Coordinates of C-alpha atoms and ligand atoms in Angstrom, one line a residue:
M24 CA 93.8 59.6 53.1
N25 CA 91.4 57.6 54.4
I26 CA 92.0 54.9 56.1
L27 CA 89.7 52.3 57.3
V28 CA 89.5 50.5 60.4
L29 CA 88.2 47.1 60.7
N30 CA 87.9 45.0 64.6
C31 CA 86.4 41.8 62.8
G32 CA 84.9 39.4 66.3
S33 CA 83.9 36.2 65.8
S34 CA 80.8 36.3 64.8
S35 CA 80.7 40.5 64.2
L36 CA 82.6 43.0 62.9
K37 CA 83.1 46.8 63.5
Y38 CA 84.3 49.2 61.7
Q39 CA 85.1 53.3 60.9
L40 CA 86.3 55.0 57.9
I41 CA 88.8 58.0 59.5
N42 CA 89.9 61.0 57.1
M43 CA 93.2 62.1 58.3
E44 CA 93.6 64.9 57.3
D45 CA 92.2 65.9 60.5
E46 CA 91.6 62.3 62.0
S47 CA 88.0 63.3 61.8
V48 CA 85.5 60.4 62.0
I49 CA 83.6 59.9 58.5
A50 CA 81.2 56.7 58.9
K51 CA 81.1 53.9 61.6
G52 CA 79.1 50.8 62.5
L53 CA 78.5 47.6 63.0
V54 CA 77.8 44.1 61.6
E55 CA 76.5 41.9 64.6
R56 CA 75.3 38.2 64.3
I57 CA 77.3 37.3 61.1
G58 CA 76.9 33.5 60.7
I59 CA 73.9 33.7 63.2
E60 CA 70.0 34.3 62.8
G61 CA 69.2 37.8 63.1
A62 CA 71.9 39.5 61.5
S63 CA 72.7 43.4 60.7
L64 CA 74.2 46.1 60.0
T65 CA 74.5 49.8 61.5
H66 CA 75.7 52.0 59.8
K67 CA 76.4 55.4 61.4
P68 CA 77.7 58.2 58.0
T69 CA 78.3 61.5 60.4
G70 CA 75.6 64.0 59.7
K71 CA 73.5 61.5 58.1
D72 CA 70.6 59.9 59.9
K73 CA 71.9 56.2 60.9
F74 CA 70.8 52.9 58.8
V75 CA 70.6 49.8 60.0
L76 CA 70.1 46.7 57.7
E77 CA 68.7 43.4 58.9
T78 CA 69.7 40.9 56.6
S79 CA 71.1 37.4 56.1
I80 CA 75.2 38.0 56.9
P81 CA 76.4 34.6 56.1
D82 CA 79.9 35.5 56.8
H83 CA 82.9 38.1 56.8
N84 CA 82.8 38.6 53.0
V85 CA 79.8 39.5 53.0
A86 CA 80.1 41.3 55.7
V87 CA 83.4 43.1 54.8
K88 CA 80.8 43.6 51.2
L89 CA 78.0 45.3 53.3
V90 CA 80.1 47.7 54.8
L91 CA 81.7 48.6 51.5
D92 CA 78.6 49.0 50.0
A93 CA 77.1 51.4 52.6
L94 CA 79.9 53.7 52.6
V95 CA 79.7 53.8 49.0
D96 CA 75.9 54.3 48.5
P97 CA 74.4 57.3 47.1
A98 CA 71.7 57.9 50.0
H99 CA 73.5 57.5 53.4
G100 CA 77.2 56.2 51.8
V101 CA 80.4 59.1 52.9
I102 CA 82.3 58.4 49.8
A103 CA 81.7 58.6 46.0
S104 CA 83.3 55.0 45.7
T105 CA 86.3 52.5 47.6
D106 CA 89.4 54.2 45.8
E107 CA 88.4 57.1 48.5
I108 CA 89.3 53.9 51.0
G109 CA 93.9 55.0 51.0
A110 CA 94.4 51.5 53.5
I111 CA 93.3 49.5 55.8
G112 CA 94.2 48.3 59.3
H113 CA 92.8 45.6 61.6
R114 CA 93.2 45.1 65.0
V115 CA 94.7 41.8 65.2
L116 CA 94.8 40.2 68.6
H117 CA 98.1 38.3 68.6
A118 CA 101.3 37.7 67.2
G119 CA 102.6 35.7 69.7
E120 CA 106.8 36.5 70.4
K121 CA 106.8 37.4 66.4
Y122 CA 105.8 41.3 65.3
K123 CA 106.2 43.9 68.3
E124 CA 105.5 46.7 65.9
S125 CA 102.1 46.9 63.5
C126 CA 103.6 45.4 59.9
V127 CA 101.8 45.6 56.6
V128 CA 99.7 42.5 55.6
T129 CA 102.2 39.7 53.6
E130 CA 102.1 36.3 53.6
D131 CA 104.5 35.8 56.4
V132 CA 102.2 38.5 58.9
K133 CA 99.2 35.8 58.2
K134 CA 101.1 32.7 58.6
V135 CA 102.1 34.5 62.1
I136 CA 97.9 35.1 62.8
R137 CA 97.7 31.3 61.8
E138 CA 100.4 29.9 64.0
C139 CA 98.6 32.0 67.1
F140 CA 95.2 30.5 66.0
D141 CA 95.8 28.8 69.7
L142 CA 97.2 31.7 71.9
G143 CA 93.6 33.8 70.9
P144 CA 90.9 31.1 69.1
L145 CA 88.0 33.5 69.4
H146 CA 89.3 36.4 68.3
N147 CA 92.7 35.5 65.9
P148 CA 90.6 33.0 63.4
A149 CA 88.4 36.0 63.2
N150 CA 91.3 38.8 62.6
L151 CA 92.5 36.7 59.6
I152 CA 89.1 36.0 57.8
G153 CA 88.5 39.9 57.9
I154 CA 91.7 40.7 56.4
E155 CA 91.3 38.3 53.6
A156 CA 87.7 39.4 53.0
A157 CA 89.5 42.9 52.9
E158 CA 91.9 42.4 50.0
A159 CA 89.4 40.1 47.8
A160 CA 86.8 43.1 48.3
M161 CA 89.7 45.7 47.6
P162 CA 92.6 44.0 45.6
G163 CA 95.8 46.1 45.5
K164 CA 95.8 48.3 48.7
V165 CA 97.9 48.2 51.3
N166 CA 95.9 45.8 55.0
V167 CA 98.1 46.9 58.1
A168 CA 98.4 44.2 60.7
V169 CA 98.0 46.4 64.5
W170 CA 97.9 43.7 67.2
D171 CA 96.9 44.0 70.2
T172 CA 99.8 41.7 71.3
A173 CA 103.0 44.0 70.5
F174 CA 102.9 46.9 73.2
G175 CA 103.6 44.1 75.8
G176 CA 106.1 42.8 73.0
T177 CA 108.8 45.7 74.8
M178 CA 108.4 43.9 79.0
E179 CA 111.8 41.8 79.7
P180 CA 111.7 38.2 81.3
K181 CA 111.7 39.0 84.8
A182 CA 108.0 40.6 83.3
Y183 CA 106.6 38.4 81.1
L184 CA 107.8 34.7 82.1
Y185 CA 106.1 32.9 84.5
A186 CA 107.5 30.7 87.3
I187 CA 106.4 27.2 86.0
P188 CA 109.3 24.7 84.3
R189 CA 110.7 26.5 81.5
E190 CA 110.2 24.4 78.4
Y191 CA 106.7 25.2 78.8
Y192 CA 108.1 28.5 77.5
E193 CA 110.1 27.3 75.3
K194 CA 107.8 24.8 73.8
Y195 CA 104.8 26.5 73.9
H196 CA 105.3 30.2 74.8
I197 CA 103.7 29.7 77.9
R198 CA 104.8 33.5 79.0
R199 CA 103.0 36.7 80.1
Y200 CA 101.9 38.8 76.3
G201 CA 99.3 40.9 77.9
F202 CA 96.2 42.5 75.6
H203 CA 94.2 46.1 75.1
G204 CA 97.8 46.6 74.0
T205 CA 96.5 49.4 71.7
S206 CA 94.7 51.1 73.7
H207 CA 97.3 51.1 76.2
M208 CA 100.0 52.1 74.0
F209 CA 97.4 55.4 72.8
V210 CA 96.1 56.4 76.6
S211 CA 100.5 56.5 78.2
G212 CA 101.4 59.0 74.4
E213 CA 98.4 61.1 75.0
T214 CA 99.3 61.0 78.4
I215 CA 102.9 62.2 78.1
K216 CA 101.6 64.9 75.5
F217 CA 98.8 66.1 77.8
A218 CA 100.3 66.2 81.3
G219 CA 103.8 67.9 79.4
L220 CA 106.1 64.9 80.2
D221 CA 109.1 63.9 79.0
K222 CA 108.6 61.2 76.2
D223 CA 111.2 60.0 76.5
Q224 CA 111.4 58.6 80.2
A225 CA 107.9 59.0 81.5
K226 CA 106.5 57.2 84.1
V227 CA 103.2 56.1 83.3
I228 CA 100.3 54.1 84.7
V229 CA 97.3 53.4 82.7
C230 CA 94.7 51.8 84.2
H231 CA 92.0 50.6 81.3
L232 CA 89.0 50.1 83.0
G233 CA 85.7 48.9 80.9
N234 CA 83.9 45.4 80.9
G235 CA 87.5 43.9 80.5
A236 CA 90.1 45.4 82.3
S237 CA 94.0 45.3 82.6
I238 CA 96.8 47.9 83.8
S239 CA 100.0 49.1 82.3
A240 CA 103.1 50.2 83.8
S241 CA 105.6 52.0 80.8
I242 CA 108.7 54.5 80.6
G243 CA 109.1 56.3 78.2
G244 CA 105.5 54.7 76.2
K245 CA 107.4 51.4 76.5
C246 CA 105.3 49.3 78.1
V247 CA 107.6 47.7 81.2
D248 CA 104.5 45.3 83.0
T249 CA 100.4 45.0 82.0
S250 CA 98.2 43.0 84.1
M251 CA 97.0 40.3 81.4
G252 CA 98.6 37.3 80.5
L253 CA 98.5 34.7 78.2
T254 CA 95.7 35.6 78.0
P255 CA 92.9 38.0 78.8
L256 CA 91.7 36.0 82.3
E257 CA 94.7 37.6 84.7
G258 CA 94.6 40.6 85.9
L259 CA 92.2 42.8 87.8
I260 CA 88.6 42.1 88.4
M261 CA 86.7 42.4 85.3
G262 CA 83.2 43.0 84.5
T263 CA 82.8 38.7 84.1
R264 CA 86.5 37.3 84.2
S265 CA 87.8 36.8 87.4
G266 CA 91.3 38.1 87.1
D267 CA 94.2 36.8 89.6
L268 CA 93.1 33.6 91.5
D269 CA 95.1 30.6 93.0
P270 CA 95.5 28.2 90.1
A271 CA 94.6 25.9 92.3
I272 CA 91.0 27.0 93.1
L273 CA 90.2 25.3 89.6
E274 CA 90.9 21.7 90.7
F275 CA 89.4 21.9 93.5
L276 CA 85.7 23.2 91.9
C277 CA 86.0 21.4 89.8
N278 CA 86.1 18.4 91.7
H279 CA 83.7 19.6 94.2
E280 CA 81.5 20.5 91.4
N281 CA 82.3 17.9 88.9
L282 CA 83.0 20.3 85.8
S283 CA 85.5 20.2 83.4
I284 CA 88.3 22.6 83.3
S285 CA 87.1 24.3 80.1
E286 CA 83.6 24.3 82.1
M287 CA 85.4 25.6 85.2
L288 CA 87.3 28.3 82.6
N289 CA 84.8 29.2 81.0
I290 CA 83.1 30.4 84.8
L291 CA 86.1 32.3 85.0
N292 CA 85.7 34.7 81.9
K293 CA 82.4 34.8 81.8
K294 CA 80.5 34.3 85.3
S295 CA 82.7 35.6 87.5
G296 CA 84.4 39.3 87.9
I297 CA 81.7 42.0 89.5
L298 CA 78.7 39.8 88.1
G299 CA 79.7 36.6 90.1
M300 CA 81.2 38.4 93.3
S301 CA 77.4 40.6 93.0
G302 CA 75.2 38.6 91.7
I303 CA 73.2 41.6 90.1
S304 CA 75.6 42.5 87.1
S305 CA 78.5 42.7 85.3
D306 CA 77.6 46.2 84.0
F307 CA 79.3 49.1 87.1
R308 CA 76.5 51.2 86.4
D309 CA 73.9 48.5 88.1
L310 CA 76.6 47.8 90.7
L311 CA 76.6 51.1 92.0
A312 CA 72.6 51.4 91.6
E313 CA 73.0 48.3 94.4
V314 CA 75.8 49.7 96.4
G315 CA 73.6 53.1 96.1
K316 CA 71.0 51.6 98.1
G317 CA 73.2 49.8 100.6
N318 CA 73.5 46.7 99.2
K319 CA 76.5 45.4 101.4
V320 CA 77.4 42.6 98.5
A321 CA 77.3 45.5 96.0
C322 CA 79.3 47.4 98.3
D323 CA 82.4 44.6 98.9
T324 CA 82.4 44.0 95.4
L325 CA 83.3 47.8 94.9
E326 CA 85.6 47.8 98.0
A327 CA 87.3 44.1 96.4
Y328 CA 87.9 45.7 92.6
A329 CA 88.9 48.9 93.2
Y330 CA 91.8 47.4 95.9
R331 CA 93.0 44.6 93.0
V332 CA 93.8 48.0 90.8
A333 CA 94.9 49.9 93.7
K334 CA 97.4 47.2 94.7
Y335 CA 98.2 46.6 90.9
I336 CA 99.5 50.8 91.2
G337 CA 101.7 50.4 94.2
S338 CA 103.5 47.4 92.0
Y339 CA 104.1 49.4 89.4
V340 CA 105.1 51.9 91.0
A341 CA 107.8 49.9 93.0
A342 CA 108.7 48.2 88.9
M343 CA 109.7 52.1 87.5
N344 CA 111.0 52.9 91.6
G345 CA 108.3 55.9 90.6
V346 CA 105.6 57.1 88.7
D347 CA 104.9 60.3 87.4
A348 CA 101.6 60.3 85.5
I349 CA 98.4 57.9 86.1
A350 CA 95.4 57.8 83.8
F351 CA 91.9 56.5 84.2
T352 CA 90.3 54.9 81.1
A353 CA 88.0 53.4 79.5
G354 CA 84.1 52.9 80.4
V355 CA 84.6 53.1 84.0
G356 CA 87.6 54.7 84.0
E357 CA 86.4 57.1 82.2
N358 CA 82.7 58.1 83.2
N359 CA 82.7 57.3 87.3
A360 CA 84.7 59.8 89.7
D361 CA 83.6 57.6 92.4
I362 CA 85.7 54.5 91.4
R363 CA 89.0 57.1 90.2
R364 CA 88.6 58.1 94.2
M365 CA 88.4 55.1 95.6
V366 CA 91.9 54.2 93.5
M367 CA 93.8 57.6 94.4
N368 CA 92.8 57.4 97.9
Y369 CA 95.8 54.3 98.5
F370 CA 97.9 56.8 97.4
G371 CA 98.5 60.0 99.8
Y372 CA 101.9 58.3 100.4
L373 CA 102.8 59.4 97.4
G374 CA 102.0 62.1 97.2
V375 CA 98.3 62.4 95.1
K376 CA 95.4 64.8 95.8
I377 CA 92.8 64.5 93.6
D378 CA 90.8 67.7 92.9
D379 CA 87.3 66.7 93.4
A380 CA 85.6 69.1 92.0
K381 CA 87.8 67.9 88.8
N382 CA 87.6 64.6 89.6
N383 CA 83.2 64.9 89.7
G384 CA 83.3 67.2 86.7
A385 CA 85.3 64.8 84.3
H386 CA 82.9 62.4 82.1
G387 CA 84.8 61.0 78.8
E388 CA 86.8 64.0 78.7
T389 CA 91.0 64.6 78.3
T390 CA 90.2 65.7 81.7
L391 CA 93.3 66.7 84.5
I392 CA 91.9 65.5 87.5
S393 CA 94.6 66.0 90.4
S394 CA 95.3 68.7 92.1
D395 CA 97.8 71.4 91.5
D396 CA 100.5 70.3 94.0
S397 CA 99.5 66.5 93.5
K398 CA 103.3 64.9 93.4
V399 CA 101.7 62.5 90.5
K400 CA 100.1 63.8 87.6
V401 CA 96.3 62.1 87.2
V402 CA 94.3 62.7 84.4
V403 CA 91.0 60.7 82.7
L404 CA 92.0 60.3 79.3
P405 CA 89.6 58.4 76.8
T406 CA 91.0 55.8 74.6
N407 CA 90.6 55.8 71.5
E408 CA 92.1 52.7 69.6
E409 CA 90.6 53.1 66.2
L410 CA 92.4 56.4 65.8
A411 CA 95.8 54.0 67.3
I412 CA 95.1 51.7 64.7
A413 CA 94.9 54.0 62.2
R414 CA 97.5 56.3 62.7
D415 CA 99.7 53.1 62.5
T416 CA 98.3 52.5 59.3
L417 CA 99.0 56.0 57.5
A418 CA 102.2 55.6 58.9
L419 CA 102.9 52.3 57.2
A420 CA 100.8 52.8 53.8
K421 CA 102.9 55.7 53.3
Ligands
ADP6 P1 84.5 47.1 76.1 O1 84.8 47.8 75.5 O2 84.9 46.3 77.4 O3 83.1 46.5 76.2 P2 83.7 50.3 77.9 O4 85.3 50.4 77.9 O5 83.0 50.1 76.8 O6 84.0 48.3 77.7 O7 83.3 50.0 79.1 C1 82.1 49.3 79.9 C2 81.9 49.6 81.0 O8 81.5 51.0 81.8 C3 80.2 49.0 81.6 O9 80.4 47.8 82.8 C4 79.6 50.1 82.2 O10 78.8 50.8 83.3 C5 80.6 50.6 82.8 N1 80.0 52.2 82.4 C6 79.7 52.9 81.2 N2 79.5 54.1 81.5 C7 79.6 54.6 82.9 C8 79.3 55.2 83.9 N3 79.0 57.0 83.6 N4 79.4 55.0 85.2 C9 80.1 53.5 85.2 N5 80.7 53.0 84.5 C10 79.9 53.0 83.4

């Protein structure tokens, strides 16, 4: 069966068509600037030339239609008709506390997505539009919602409750949810398989270090704790997000800089992290180029970044009373040996030993980078959220 995976953002739509016989990608692409001037579709059919269409794309309905047209086009298409699409899997950001597993889209699922607009204001509305556009374009096909918050759904109250008056949890569901859940689920599961660990008992820490960054602890693939909170702002230092900070800083800076809370949150989400700390860039490659030139601010930023990751790993070792494997994934985690080395250097006391040759040689491929006598297995394991969504969709569509 072919599964179409859709990931709708507020002005974008990413897609992949995956043949689940062998889990190969038949085509993938991106619609950008939906509802904005300069919109385009970039369609990449496997084994054929890339196709780019620049045209007016007023909304997600038009975007989904253009994607389907591209998939069945005689020249750059990959299927004869949409009958060859078995089901559609949608990445949906927030399910609140309602759904803790992927599920077939029903009216109740749509209601939950709507109820969580408040908790995922940028993503949930776009996710719902994507679902409704797919339903309209391909009536009768199974649509599946795969939630980014689902993985965090197994956390216990001690991990998800904030130390604020309980009425806020009861009234507004203010708690830690965690994000990048599909990635953490996929990478923790694949790490258990790759490292040959016990599927029910393995204690795994996944460091998802991309532009957004988060870290999770899981036992037997079930999340024990994760670093993002009510929103993706909490936790690690990211490309542009601050991660953890003293909340009193907000009031101080709002007063001194004459900013509103929304303006301050915009700064914490979009102008902080390694971009804000270094003043150089949110992109790690730019930061590392400056580190290479001996730029002190860049070096301090990088040290702070690695230190934060290490502190989270340490706390998750405590939370699980041990760790069997640590996995690095996403753009930075998959590609950057120096950062992996900097983080792992904090864990000599755990008996972690990195094989430098293996670490330096690991770029975007599943690789064991710890040495044979390391007490903890350390792996590089590329994330694949689309495949994880397609697998869940297949399981539910059958
Ligand atoms: P997202 O999906 O959150 O946008 P990615 O997982 O694609 O992010 O990660 C993007 C980050 O990965 C960028 O900061 C980029 O600089 C970094 N990155 C990609 N390749 C490398 C590399 N070879 N070395 C260091 N950082 C890299």
